mmCIF file of C-alpha atoms in Angstrom:
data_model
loop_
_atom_site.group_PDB
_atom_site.id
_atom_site.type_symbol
_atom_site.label_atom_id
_atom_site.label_comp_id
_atom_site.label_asym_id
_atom_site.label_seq_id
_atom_site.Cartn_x
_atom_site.Cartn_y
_atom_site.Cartn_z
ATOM 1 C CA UNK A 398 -17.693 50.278 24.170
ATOM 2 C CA UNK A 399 -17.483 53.902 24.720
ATOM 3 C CA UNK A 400 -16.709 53.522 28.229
ATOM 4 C CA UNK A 401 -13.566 51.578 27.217
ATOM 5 C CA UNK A 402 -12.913 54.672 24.474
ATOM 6 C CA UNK A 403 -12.333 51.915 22.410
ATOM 7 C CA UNK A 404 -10.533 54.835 19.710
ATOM 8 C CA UNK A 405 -7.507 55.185 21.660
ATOM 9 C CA UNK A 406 -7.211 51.701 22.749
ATOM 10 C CA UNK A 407 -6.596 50.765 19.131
ATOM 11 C CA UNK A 408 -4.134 53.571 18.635
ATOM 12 C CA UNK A 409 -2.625 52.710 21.581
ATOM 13 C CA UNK A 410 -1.676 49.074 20.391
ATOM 14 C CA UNK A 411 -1.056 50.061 16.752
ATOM 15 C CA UNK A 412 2.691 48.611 16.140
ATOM 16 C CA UNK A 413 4.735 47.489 13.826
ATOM 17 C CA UNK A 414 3.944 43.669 13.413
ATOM 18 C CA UNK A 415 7.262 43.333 11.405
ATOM 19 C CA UNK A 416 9.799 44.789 13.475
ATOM 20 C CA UNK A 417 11.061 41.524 15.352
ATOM 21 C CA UNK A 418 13.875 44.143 17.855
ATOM 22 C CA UNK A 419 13.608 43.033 21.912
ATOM 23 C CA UNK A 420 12.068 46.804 21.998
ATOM 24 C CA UNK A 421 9.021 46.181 19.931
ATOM 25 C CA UNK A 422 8.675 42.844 21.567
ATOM 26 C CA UNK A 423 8.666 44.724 24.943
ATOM 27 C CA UNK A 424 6.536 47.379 23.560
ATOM 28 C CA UNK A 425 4.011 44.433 22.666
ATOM 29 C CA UNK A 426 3.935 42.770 25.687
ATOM 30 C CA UNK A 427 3.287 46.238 27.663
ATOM 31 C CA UNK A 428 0.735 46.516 25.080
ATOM 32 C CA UNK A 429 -0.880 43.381 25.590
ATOM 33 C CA UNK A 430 -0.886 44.220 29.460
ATOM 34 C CA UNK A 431 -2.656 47.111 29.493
ATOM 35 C CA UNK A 432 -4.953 45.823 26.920
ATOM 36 C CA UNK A 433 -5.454 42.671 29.517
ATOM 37 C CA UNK A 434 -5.695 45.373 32.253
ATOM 38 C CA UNK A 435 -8.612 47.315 30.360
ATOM 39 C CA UNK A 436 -10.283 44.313 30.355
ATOM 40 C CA UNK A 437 -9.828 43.188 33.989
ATOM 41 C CA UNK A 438 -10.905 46.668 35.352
ATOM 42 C CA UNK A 439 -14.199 46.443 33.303
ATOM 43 C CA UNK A 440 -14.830 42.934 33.882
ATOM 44 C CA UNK A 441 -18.249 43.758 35.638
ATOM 45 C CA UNK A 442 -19.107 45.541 32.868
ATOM 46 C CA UNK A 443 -18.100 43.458 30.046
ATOM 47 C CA UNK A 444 -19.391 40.148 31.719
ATOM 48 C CA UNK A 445 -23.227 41.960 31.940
ATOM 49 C CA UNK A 446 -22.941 43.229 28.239
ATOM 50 C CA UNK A 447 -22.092 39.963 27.163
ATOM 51 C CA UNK A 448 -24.949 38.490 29.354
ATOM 52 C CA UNK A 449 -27.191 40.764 27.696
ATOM 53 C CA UNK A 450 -26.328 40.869 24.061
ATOM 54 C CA UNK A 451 -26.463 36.881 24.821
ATOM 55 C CA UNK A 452 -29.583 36.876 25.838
ATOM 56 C CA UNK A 453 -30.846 39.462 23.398
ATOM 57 C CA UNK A 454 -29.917 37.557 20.094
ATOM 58 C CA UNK A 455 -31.411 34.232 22.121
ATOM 59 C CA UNK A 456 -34.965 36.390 21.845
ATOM 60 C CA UNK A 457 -34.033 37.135 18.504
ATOM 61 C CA UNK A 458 -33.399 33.602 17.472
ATOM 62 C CA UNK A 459 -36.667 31.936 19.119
ATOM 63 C CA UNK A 460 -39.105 35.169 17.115
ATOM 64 C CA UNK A 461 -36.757 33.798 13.892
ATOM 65 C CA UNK A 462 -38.137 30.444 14.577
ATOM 66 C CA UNK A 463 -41.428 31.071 15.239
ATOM 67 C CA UNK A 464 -41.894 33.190 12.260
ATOM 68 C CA UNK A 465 -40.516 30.521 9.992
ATOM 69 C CA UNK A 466 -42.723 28.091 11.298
ATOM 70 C CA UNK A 467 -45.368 30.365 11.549
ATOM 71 C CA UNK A 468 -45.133 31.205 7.728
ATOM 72 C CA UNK A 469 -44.826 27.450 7.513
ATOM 73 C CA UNK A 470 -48.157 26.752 9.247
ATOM 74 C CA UNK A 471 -49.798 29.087 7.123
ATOM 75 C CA UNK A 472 -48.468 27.707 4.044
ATOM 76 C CA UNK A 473 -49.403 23.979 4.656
ATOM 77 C CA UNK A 474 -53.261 25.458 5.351
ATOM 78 C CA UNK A 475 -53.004 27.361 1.876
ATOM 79 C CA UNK A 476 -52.462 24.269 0.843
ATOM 80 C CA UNK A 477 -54.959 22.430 2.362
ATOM 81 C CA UNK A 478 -57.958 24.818 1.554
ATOM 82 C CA UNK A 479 -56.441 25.449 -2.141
ATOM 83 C CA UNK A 480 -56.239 29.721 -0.833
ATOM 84 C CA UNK A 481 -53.834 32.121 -0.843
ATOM 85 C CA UNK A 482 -52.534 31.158 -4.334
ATOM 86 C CA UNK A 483 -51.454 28.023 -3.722
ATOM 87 C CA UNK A 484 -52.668 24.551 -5.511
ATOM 88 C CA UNK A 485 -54.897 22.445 -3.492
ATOM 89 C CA UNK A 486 -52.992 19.790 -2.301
ATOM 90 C CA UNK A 487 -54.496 15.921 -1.016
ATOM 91 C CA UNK A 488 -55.347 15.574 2.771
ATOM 92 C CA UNK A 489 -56.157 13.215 5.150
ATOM 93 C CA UNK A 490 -59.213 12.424 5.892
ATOM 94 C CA UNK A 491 -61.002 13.385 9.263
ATOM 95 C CA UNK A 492 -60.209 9.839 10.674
ATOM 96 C CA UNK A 493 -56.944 9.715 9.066
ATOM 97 C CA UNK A 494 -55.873 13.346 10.485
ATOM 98 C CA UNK A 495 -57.068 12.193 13.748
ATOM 99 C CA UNK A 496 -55.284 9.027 13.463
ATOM 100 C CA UNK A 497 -51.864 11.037 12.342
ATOM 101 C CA UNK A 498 -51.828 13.711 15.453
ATOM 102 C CA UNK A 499 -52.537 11.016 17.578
ATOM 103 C CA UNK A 500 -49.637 8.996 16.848
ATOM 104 C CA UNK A 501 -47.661 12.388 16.586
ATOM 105 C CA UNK A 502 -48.511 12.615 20.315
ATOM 106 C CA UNK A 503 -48.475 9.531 21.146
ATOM 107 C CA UNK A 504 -51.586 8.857 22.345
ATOM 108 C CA UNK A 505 -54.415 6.475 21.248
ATOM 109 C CA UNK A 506 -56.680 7.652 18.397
ATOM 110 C CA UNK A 507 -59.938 7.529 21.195
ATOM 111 C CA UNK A 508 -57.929 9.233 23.880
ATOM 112 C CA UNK A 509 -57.553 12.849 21.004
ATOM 113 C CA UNK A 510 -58.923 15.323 22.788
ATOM 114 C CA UNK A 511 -61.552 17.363 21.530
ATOM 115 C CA UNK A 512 -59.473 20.027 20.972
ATOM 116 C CA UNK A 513 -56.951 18.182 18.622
ATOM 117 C CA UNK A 514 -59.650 16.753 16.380
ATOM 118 C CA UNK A 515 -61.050 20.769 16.135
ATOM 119 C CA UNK A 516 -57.200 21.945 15.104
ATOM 120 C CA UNK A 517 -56.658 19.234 12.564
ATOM 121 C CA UNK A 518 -60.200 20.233 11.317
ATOM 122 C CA UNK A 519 -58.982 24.109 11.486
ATOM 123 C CA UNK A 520 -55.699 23.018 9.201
ATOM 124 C CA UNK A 521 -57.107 21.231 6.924
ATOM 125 C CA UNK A 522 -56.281 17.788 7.747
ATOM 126 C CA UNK A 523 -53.057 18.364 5.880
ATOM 127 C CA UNK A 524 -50.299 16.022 6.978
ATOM 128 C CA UNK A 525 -47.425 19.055 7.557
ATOM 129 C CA UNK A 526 -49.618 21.147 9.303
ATOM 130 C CA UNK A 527 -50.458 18.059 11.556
ATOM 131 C CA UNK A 528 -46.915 17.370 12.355
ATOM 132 C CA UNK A 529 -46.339 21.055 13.058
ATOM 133 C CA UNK A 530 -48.898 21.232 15.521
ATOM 134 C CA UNK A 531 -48.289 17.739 16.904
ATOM 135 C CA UNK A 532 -44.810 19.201 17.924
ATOM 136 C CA UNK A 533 -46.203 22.781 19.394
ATOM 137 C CA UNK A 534 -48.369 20.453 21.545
ATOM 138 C CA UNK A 535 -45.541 18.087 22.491
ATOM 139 C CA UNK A 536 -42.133 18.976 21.690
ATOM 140 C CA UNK A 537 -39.602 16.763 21.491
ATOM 141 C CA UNK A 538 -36.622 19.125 22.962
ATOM 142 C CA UNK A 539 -37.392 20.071 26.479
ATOM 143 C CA UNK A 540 -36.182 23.560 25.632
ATOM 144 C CA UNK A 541 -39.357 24.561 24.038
ATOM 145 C CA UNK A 542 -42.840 24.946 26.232
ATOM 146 C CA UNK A 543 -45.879 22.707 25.477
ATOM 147 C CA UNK A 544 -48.756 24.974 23.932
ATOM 148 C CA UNK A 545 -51.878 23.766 25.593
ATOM 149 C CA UNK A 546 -54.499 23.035 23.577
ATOM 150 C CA UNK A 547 -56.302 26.481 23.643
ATOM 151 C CA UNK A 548 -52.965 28.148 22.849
ATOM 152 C CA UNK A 549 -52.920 26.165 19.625
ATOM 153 C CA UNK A 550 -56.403 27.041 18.860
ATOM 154 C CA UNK A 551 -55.932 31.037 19.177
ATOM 155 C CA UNK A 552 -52.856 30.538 17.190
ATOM 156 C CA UNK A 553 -54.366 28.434 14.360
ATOM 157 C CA UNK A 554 -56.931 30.940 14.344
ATOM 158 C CA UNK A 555 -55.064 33.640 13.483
ATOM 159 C CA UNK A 556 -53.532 32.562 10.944
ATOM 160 C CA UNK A 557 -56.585 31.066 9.609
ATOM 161 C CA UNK A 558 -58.505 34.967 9.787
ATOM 162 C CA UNK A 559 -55.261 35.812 7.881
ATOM 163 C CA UNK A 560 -55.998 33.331 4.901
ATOM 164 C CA UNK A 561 -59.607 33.788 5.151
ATOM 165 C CA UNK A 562 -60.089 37.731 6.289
ATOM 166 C CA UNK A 563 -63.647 38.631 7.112
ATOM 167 C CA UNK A 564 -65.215 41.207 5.885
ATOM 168 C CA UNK A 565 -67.645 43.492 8.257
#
């Protein structure tokens, strides 16, 4: 905005919104024009700053989301494995869990790869943490990437050496 000096633009247009005389009225519309004019000879400017501040707070949004559902993942395993202060809460069985994330994918309970039946192991076999991971592996808005299966792992694991910290 500095380029614009955006200081004496305002000062510039500062009027008098009440005084209704054909001179203020012409003083506004010159006002407006070289306001408009500002604008049109910074266009190339203004139209990449926008672009960039656009795609800025889109960055900004997606790490929002994937920190909420981050702490969300991490919350359903607390749950889970009774850690992290939080009250141990019912889960599915192996079978059932296996059953669940299949159907979350859409797939047949014998066609869960190897992989899936290690992750629902790695979350507990809650139900929430299922779903969550269900959708990482196959979202339903094709905005969002697919996280292959060793992704999902690496990022499971991480949060599980965060609930679980070793000690060396």
């Amino acid at each position: 905005l500095e380029y614009l000096n955006i200081s004496s633009t305002v000062s510039y247009i500062d009027i008098n919104l009440h005084d209704n005389t054909a001179t203020a009225q012409l003083n506004l519309e010159r006002k407006v024009e070289w306001l408009i004019n500002c604008i049109l000879g910074n266009f190339e400017y203004l139209s990449e700053r926008v672009a960039k501040d656009t795609e800025v707070n889109a960055k900004q949004i997606f790490a929002d989301q994937m920190e909420k559902e981050r702490r969300a993942l991490k919350t359903m395993m607390c749950k889970a494995f009774g850690a992290g202060g939080e009250s141990k809460v019912e889960t599915f069985s192996a079978g059932e869990a296996e059953q669940f994330l299949a159907t979350e994918l859409g797939l047949e309970s014998t066609a869960l790869p190897k992989e899936a039946s290690e992750l629902a192991a790695l979350v507990g076999y809650e139900k929430y943490a299922l779903m969550i991971i269900g959708a990482m592996a196959c979202p339903v808005s094709r905005k969002k990437k697919a996280w292959t299966w060793s992704e999902l792992k690496q990022y499971v694991q991480s949060i599980t050496d965060e609930i679980f910290p070793t000690t060396t």
